[in-house]
Coordinates of C-alpha atoms in Angstrom, one line a residue:
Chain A
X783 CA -26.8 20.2 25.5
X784 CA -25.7 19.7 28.8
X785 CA -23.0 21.8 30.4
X786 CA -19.7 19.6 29.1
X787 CA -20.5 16.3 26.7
X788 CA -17.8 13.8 26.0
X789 CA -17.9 11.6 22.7
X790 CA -15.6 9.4 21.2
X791 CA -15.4 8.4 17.4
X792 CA -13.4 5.5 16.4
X793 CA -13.3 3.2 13.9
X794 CA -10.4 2.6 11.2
X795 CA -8.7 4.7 9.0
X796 CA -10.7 5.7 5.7
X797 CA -13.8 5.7 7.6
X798 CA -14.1 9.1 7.7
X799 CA -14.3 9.4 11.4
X800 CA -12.8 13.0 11.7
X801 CA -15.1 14.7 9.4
X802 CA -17.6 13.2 11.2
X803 CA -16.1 14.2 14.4
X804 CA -15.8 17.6 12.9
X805 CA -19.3 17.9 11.9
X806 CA -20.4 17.5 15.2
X807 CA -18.4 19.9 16.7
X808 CA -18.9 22.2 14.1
X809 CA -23.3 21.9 14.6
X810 CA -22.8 22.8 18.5
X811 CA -20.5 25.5 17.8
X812 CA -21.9 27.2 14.4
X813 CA -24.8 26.8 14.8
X814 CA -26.1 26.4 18.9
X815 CA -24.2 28.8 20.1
X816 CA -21.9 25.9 22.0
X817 CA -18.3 25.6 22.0
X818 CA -16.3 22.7 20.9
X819 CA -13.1 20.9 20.6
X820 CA -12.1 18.0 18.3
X821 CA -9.2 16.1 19.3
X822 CA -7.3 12.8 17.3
X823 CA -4.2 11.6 18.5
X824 CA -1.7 9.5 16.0
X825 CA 0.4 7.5 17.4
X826 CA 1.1 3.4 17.2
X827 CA -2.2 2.3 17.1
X828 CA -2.8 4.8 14.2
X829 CA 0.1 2.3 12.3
X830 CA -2.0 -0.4 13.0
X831 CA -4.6 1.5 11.1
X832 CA -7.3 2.5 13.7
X833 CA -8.8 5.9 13.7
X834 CA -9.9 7.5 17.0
X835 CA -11.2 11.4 17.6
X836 CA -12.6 13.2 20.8
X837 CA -15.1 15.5 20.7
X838 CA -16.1 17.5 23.9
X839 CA -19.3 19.9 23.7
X840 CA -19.7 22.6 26.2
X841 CA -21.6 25.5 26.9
X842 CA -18.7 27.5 27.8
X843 CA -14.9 27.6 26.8
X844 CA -13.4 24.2 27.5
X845 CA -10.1 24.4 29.4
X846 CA -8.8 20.7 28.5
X847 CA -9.8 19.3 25.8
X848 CA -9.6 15.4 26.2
X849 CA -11.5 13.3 27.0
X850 CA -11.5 10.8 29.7
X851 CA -15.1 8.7 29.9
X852 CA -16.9 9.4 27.3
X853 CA -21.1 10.0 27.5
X854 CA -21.6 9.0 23.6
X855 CA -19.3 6.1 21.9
X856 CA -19.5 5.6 18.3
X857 CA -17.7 2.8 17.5
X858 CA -17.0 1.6 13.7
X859 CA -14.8 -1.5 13.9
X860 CA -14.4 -4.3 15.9
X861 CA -11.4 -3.4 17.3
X862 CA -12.7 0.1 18.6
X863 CA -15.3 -1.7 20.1
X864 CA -13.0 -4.1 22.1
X865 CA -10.8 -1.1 23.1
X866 CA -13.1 1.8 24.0
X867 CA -16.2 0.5 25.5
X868 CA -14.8 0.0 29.2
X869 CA -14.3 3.9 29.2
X870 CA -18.1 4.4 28.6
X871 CA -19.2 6.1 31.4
X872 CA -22.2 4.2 32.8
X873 CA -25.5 5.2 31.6
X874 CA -23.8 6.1 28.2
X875 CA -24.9 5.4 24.5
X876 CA -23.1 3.4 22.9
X877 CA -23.7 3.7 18.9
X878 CA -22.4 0.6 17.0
X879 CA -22.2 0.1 12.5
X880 CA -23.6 -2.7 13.8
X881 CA -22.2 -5.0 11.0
X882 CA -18.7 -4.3 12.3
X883 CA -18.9 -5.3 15.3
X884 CA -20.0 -8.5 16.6
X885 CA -21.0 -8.9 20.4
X886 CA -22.8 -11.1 22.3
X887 CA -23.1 -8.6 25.2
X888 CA -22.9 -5.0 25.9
X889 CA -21.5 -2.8 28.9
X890 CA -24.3 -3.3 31.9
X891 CA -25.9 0.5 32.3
X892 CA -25.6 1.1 28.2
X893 CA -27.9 2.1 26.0
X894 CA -26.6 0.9 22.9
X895 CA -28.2 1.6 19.5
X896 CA -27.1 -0.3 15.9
X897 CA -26.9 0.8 12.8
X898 CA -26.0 -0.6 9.3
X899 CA -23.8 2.7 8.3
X900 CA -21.7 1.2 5.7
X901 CA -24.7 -0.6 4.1
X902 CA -26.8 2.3 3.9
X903 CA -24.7 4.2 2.3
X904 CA -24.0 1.4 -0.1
X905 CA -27.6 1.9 -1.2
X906 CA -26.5 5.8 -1.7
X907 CA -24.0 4.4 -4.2
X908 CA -21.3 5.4 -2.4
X909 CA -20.0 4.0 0.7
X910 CA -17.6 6.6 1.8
X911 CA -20.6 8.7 3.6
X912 CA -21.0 5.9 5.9
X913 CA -19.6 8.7 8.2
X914 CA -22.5 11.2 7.8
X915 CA -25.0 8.6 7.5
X916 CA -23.1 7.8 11.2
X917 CA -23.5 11.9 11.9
X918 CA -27.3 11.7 11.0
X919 CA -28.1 8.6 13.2
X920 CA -26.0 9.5 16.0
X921 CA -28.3 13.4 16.1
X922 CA -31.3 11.5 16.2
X923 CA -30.7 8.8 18.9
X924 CA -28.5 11.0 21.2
X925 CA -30.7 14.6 20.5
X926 CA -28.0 16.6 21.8
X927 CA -27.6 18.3 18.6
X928 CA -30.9 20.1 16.8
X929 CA -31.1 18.1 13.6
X930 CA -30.7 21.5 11.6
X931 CA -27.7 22.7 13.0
X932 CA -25.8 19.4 12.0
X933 CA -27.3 19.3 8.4
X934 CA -26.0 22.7 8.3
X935 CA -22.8 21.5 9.6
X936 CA -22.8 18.9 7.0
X937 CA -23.1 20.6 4.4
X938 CA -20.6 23.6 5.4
X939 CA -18.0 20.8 5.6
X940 CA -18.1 18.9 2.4
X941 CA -17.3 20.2 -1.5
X942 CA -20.2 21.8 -3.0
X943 CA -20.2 18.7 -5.6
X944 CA -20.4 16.5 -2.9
X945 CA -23.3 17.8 -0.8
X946 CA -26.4 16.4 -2.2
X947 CA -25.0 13.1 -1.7
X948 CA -23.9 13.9 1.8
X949 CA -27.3 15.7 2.5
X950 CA -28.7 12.1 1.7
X951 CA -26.5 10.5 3.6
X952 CA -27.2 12.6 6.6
X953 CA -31.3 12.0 6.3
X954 CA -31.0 8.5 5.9
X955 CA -28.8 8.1 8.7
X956 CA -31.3 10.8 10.7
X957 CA -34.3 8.4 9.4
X958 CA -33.1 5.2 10.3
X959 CA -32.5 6.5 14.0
X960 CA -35.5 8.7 14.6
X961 CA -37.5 4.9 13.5
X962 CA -35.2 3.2 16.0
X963 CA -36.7 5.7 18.7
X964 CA -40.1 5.1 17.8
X965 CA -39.4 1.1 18.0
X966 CA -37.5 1.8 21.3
X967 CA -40.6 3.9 22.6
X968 CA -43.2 1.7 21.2
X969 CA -41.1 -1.7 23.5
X970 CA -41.6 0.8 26.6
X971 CA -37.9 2.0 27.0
X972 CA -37.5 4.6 25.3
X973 CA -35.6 6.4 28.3
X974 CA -34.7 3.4 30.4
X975 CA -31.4 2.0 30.8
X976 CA -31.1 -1.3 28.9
X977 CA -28.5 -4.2 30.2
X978 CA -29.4 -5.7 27.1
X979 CA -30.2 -5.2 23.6
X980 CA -30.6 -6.5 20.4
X981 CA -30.0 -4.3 17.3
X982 CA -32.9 -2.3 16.6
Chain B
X328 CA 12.1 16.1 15.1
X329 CA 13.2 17.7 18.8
X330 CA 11.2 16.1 21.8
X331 CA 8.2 18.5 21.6
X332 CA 7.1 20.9 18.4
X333 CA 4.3 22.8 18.5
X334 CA 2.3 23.6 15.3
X335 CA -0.5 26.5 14.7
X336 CA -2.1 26.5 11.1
X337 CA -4.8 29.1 11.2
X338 CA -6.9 30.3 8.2
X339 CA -10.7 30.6 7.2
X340 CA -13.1 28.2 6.7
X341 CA -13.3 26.2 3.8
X342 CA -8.9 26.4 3.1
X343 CA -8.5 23.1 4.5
X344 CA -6.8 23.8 7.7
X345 CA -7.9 20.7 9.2
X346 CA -6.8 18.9 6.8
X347 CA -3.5 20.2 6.3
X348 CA -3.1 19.9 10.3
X349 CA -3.8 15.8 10.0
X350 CA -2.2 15.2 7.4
X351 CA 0.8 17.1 9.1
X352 CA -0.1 14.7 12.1
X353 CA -0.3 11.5 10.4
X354 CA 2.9 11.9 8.9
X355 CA 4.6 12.2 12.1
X356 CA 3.1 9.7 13.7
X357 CA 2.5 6.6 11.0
X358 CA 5.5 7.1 8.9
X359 CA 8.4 8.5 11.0
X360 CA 7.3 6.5 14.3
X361 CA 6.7 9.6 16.3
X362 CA 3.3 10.6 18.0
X363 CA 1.2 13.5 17.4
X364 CA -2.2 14.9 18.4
X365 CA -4.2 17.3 16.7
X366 CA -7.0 19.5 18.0
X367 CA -9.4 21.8 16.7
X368 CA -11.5 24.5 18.7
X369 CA -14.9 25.3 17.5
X370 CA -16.3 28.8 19.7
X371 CA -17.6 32.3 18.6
X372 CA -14.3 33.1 16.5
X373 CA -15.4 29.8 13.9
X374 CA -19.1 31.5 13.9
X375 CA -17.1 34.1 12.9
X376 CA -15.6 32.0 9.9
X377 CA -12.1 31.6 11.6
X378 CA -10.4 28.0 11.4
X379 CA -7.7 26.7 13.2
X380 CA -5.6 23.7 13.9
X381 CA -2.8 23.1 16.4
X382 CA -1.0 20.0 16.3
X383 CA 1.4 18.7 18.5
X384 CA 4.4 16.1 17.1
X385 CA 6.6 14.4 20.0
X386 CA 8.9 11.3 19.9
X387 CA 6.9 10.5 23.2
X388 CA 3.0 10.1 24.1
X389 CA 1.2 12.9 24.2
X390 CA -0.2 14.5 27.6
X391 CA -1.5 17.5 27.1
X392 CA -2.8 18.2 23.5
X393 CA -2.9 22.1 23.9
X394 CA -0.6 24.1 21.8
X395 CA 0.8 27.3 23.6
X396 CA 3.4 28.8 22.1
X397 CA 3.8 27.1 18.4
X398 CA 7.3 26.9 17.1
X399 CA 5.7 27.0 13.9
X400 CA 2.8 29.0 12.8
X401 CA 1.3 28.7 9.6
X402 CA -1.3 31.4 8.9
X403 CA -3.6 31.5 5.5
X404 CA -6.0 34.8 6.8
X405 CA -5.2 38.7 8.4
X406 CA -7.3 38.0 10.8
X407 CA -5.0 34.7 12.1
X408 CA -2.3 36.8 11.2
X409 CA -3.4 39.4 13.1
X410 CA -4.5 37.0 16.2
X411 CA -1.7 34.1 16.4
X412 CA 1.4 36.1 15.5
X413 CA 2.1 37.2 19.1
X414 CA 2.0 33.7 20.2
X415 CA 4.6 32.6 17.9
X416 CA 7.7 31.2 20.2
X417 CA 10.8 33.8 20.2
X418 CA 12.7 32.3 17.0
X419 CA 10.0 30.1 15.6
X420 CA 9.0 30.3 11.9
X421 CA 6.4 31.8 10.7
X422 CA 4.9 30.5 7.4
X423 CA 2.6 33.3 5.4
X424 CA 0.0 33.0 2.4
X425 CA 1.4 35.9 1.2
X426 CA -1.2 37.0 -1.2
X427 CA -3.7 36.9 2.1
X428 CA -1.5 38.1 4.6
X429 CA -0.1 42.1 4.0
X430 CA 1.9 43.6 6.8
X431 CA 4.9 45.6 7.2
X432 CA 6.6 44.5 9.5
X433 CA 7.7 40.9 11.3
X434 CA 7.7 39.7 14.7
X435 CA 11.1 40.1 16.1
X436 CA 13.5 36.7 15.9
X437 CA 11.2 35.2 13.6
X438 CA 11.8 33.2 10.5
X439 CA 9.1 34.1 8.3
X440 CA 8.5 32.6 4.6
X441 CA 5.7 33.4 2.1
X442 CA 3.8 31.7 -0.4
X443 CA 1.5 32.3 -3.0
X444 CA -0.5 28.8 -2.3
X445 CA -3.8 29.9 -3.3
X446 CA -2.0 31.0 -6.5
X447 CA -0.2 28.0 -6.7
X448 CA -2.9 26.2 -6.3
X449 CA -4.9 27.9 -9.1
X450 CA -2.5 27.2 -11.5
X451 CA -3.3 23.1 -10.9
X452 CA -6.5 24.2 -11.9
X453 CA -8.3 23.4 -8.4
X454 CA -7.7 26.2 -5.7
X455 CA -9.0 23.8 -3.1
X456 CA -6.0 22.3 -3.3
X457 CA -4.0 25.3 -1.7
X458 CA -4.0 23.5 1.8
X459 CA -1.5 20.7 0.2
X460 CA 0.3 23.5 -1.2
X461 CA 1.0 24.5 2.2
X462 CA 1.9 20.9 3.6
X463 CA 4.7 20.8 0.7
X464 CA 5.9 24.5 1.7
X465 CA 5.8 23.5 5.0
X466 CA 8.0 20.5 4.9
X467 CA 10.4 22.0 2.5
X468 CA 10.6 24.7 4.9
X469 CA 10.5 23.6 8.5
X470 CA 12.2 20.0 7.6
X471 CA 10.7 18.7 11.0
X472 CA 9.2 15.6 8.8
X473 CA 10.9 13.9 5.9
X474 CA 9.2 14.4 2.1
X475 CA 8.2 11.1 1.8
X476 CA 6.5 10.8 5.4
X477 CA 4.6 13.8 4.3
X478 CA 3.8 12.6 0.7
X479 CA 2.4 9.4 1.8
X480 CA 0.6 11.2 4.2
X481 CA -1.2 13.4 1.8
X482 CA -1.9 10.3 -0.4
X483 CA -3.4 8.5 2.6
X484 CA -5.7 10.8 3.6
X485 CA -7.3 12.5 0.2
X486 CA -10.2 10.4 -2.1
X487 CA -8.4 7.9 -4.9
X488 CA -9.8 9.8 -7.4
X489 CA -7.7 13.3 -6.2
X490 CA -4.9 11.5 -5.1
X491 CA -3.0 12.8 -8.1
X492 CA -3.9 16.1 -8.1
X493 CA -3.1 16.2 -4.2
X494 CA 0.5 15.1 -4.7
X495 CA 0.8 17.9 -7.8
X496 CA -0.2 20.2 -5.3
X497 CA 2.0 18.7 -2.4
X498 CA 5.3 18.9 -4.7
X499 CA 4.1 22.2 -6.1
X500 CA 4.6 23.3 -2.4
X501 CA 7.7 21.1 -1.4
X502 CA 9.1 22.6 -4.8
X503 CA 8.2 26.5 -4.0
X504 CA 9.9 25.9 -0.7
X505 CA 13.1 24.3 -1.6
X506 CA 13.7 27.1 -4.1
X507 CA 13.2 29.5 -1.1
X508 CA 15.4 27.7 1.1
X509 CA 18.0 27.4 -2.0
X510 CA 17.9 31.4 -2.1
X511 CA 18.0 31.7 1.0
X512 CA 21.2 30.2 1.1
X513 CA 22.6 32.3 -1.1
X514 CA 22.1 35.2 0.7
X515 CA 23.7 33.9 3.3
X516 CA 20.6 33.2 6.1
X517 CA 19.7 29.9 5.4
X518 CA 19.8 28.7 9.5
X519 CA 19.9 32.5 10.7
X520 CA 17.1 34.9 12.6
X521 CA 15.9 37.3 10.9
X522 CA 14.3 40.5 12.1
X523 CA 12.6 41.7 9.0
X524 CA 12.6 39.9 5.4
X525 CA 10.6 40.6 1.9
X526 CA 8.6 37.8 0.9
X527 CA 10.9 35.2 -1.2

């Protein structure tokens, strides 16, 4: 983890997109030894039914906790893809359910990953841990997190009922991005900066 | 609600406190028009089991999402107790789990209130709920946000399938606190300061 790390969430409401905000700032804190803030504002765009949170990861106390150009964007609905992507900083990830959004071209200096969220949870028979499947994809393409301490995370922040299923979640999600990296590796670019990319 | 409030809730982990602090938020901000922010700071103290929210409501955008001196605190643990009492703004209120919270004496010019939510809680058969409890308590208490703002909130932002239970819980609260603001009354100290008070 580098010494501060800016991610947005976004999506729209029902999505889950704190908890999953949450999660992550709950592995780097709990369990790294990091500290973390989690931020979501509610205001207009909150009526229109759009859900946004910051998360800032640090090695040391953070001072101000929002977030200005994000390094990671995870971005769950059209509409958050249209709206936060120019704040990306360059040479960001950008991590797209990649059949919410719909674009024909991506922010030159991105690396942008896909992933079918909603529809692999769908397979889970329930589609409201789309987020954690998000949480487990977004630990293995980004690796700023050690898987472990964000399955911990996940399953300290979900009912006891509920964390088998979320567990599952979280390794398909993992899965489906640690084969995205071998793919990406096996093309030759596993570190490079891609202009342009289709979905993995 | 004035231009600015500032809101702690401050517990242990697993009593909800996020959850109470965004549903608290989202009332605010998508059903009385306002804005609101609310941020959550993972360090040593959550390794240590500690959870807390602040949340920010305004009738303007946000700037700066740091709470520093809440005009209301809502505290659920001795240890928050113990920690975020002295931050508490000179005439704020001061809401207590009283069955979690033991101390002898007040911070001067506060308004304090207790409730049993846990116990509350319990007696709807789910003591997970206690966090709702607190959201109705809270409203009936503080009146910064109107019932039905907060109801919908806490229907918006729980599972279909505990939406009823939820809205038990939140009128369980809202009920608890209006009878406490009722007696209150009667004694004659419904809008005043006061230095020390038994738990209603």
């Amino acid at each position: 983890m580098s010494a501060l790390t800016e991610i947005r969430i976004a999506g729209f409401g029902g999505q889950g997109v704190i908890l999953s905000a949450a999660i992550i700032g709950k592995a780097a804190a709990l369990f790294q030894g990091g500290f973390a803030t989690m931020t979501q504002s509610f205001g207009p765009e909150a009526r229109g039914g759009s859900s946004s949170a910051q998360v800032i990861l640090s090695s040391d106390p953070i001072l101000y906790p929002y977030v200005t150009q994000p390094d990671v964007l995870v971005v769950m609905s059209q509409e958050a893809y249209t709206r936060f992507t120019p704040e990306l900083k360059h040479g960001g990830i950008l991590i797209l359910e990649q059949d919410l959004v719909r674009t024909d071209r991506f922010p030159p200096g991105a690396r942008v990953f896909g992933v079918p969220a909603t529809r692999l949870a769908e397979e889970l028979g329930r589609k409201v841990v789309l987020n954690v499947v998000m949480v487990g994809f977004f630990g293995a393409v980004t690796k700023l997190i050690e898987a472990g301490a964000l399955r911990q995370a996940v399953a300290d922040s979900v009912p006891a009922a509920l964390q088998k299923l979320n567990l599952q979640a979280f390794d398909k999600g993992f899965e489906y991005g640690a084969q995205a990296m071998v793919r990406r590796a096996e093309n030759g670019d596993a570190e490079g900066v891609l202009p342009t990319l289709e979905f993995l």
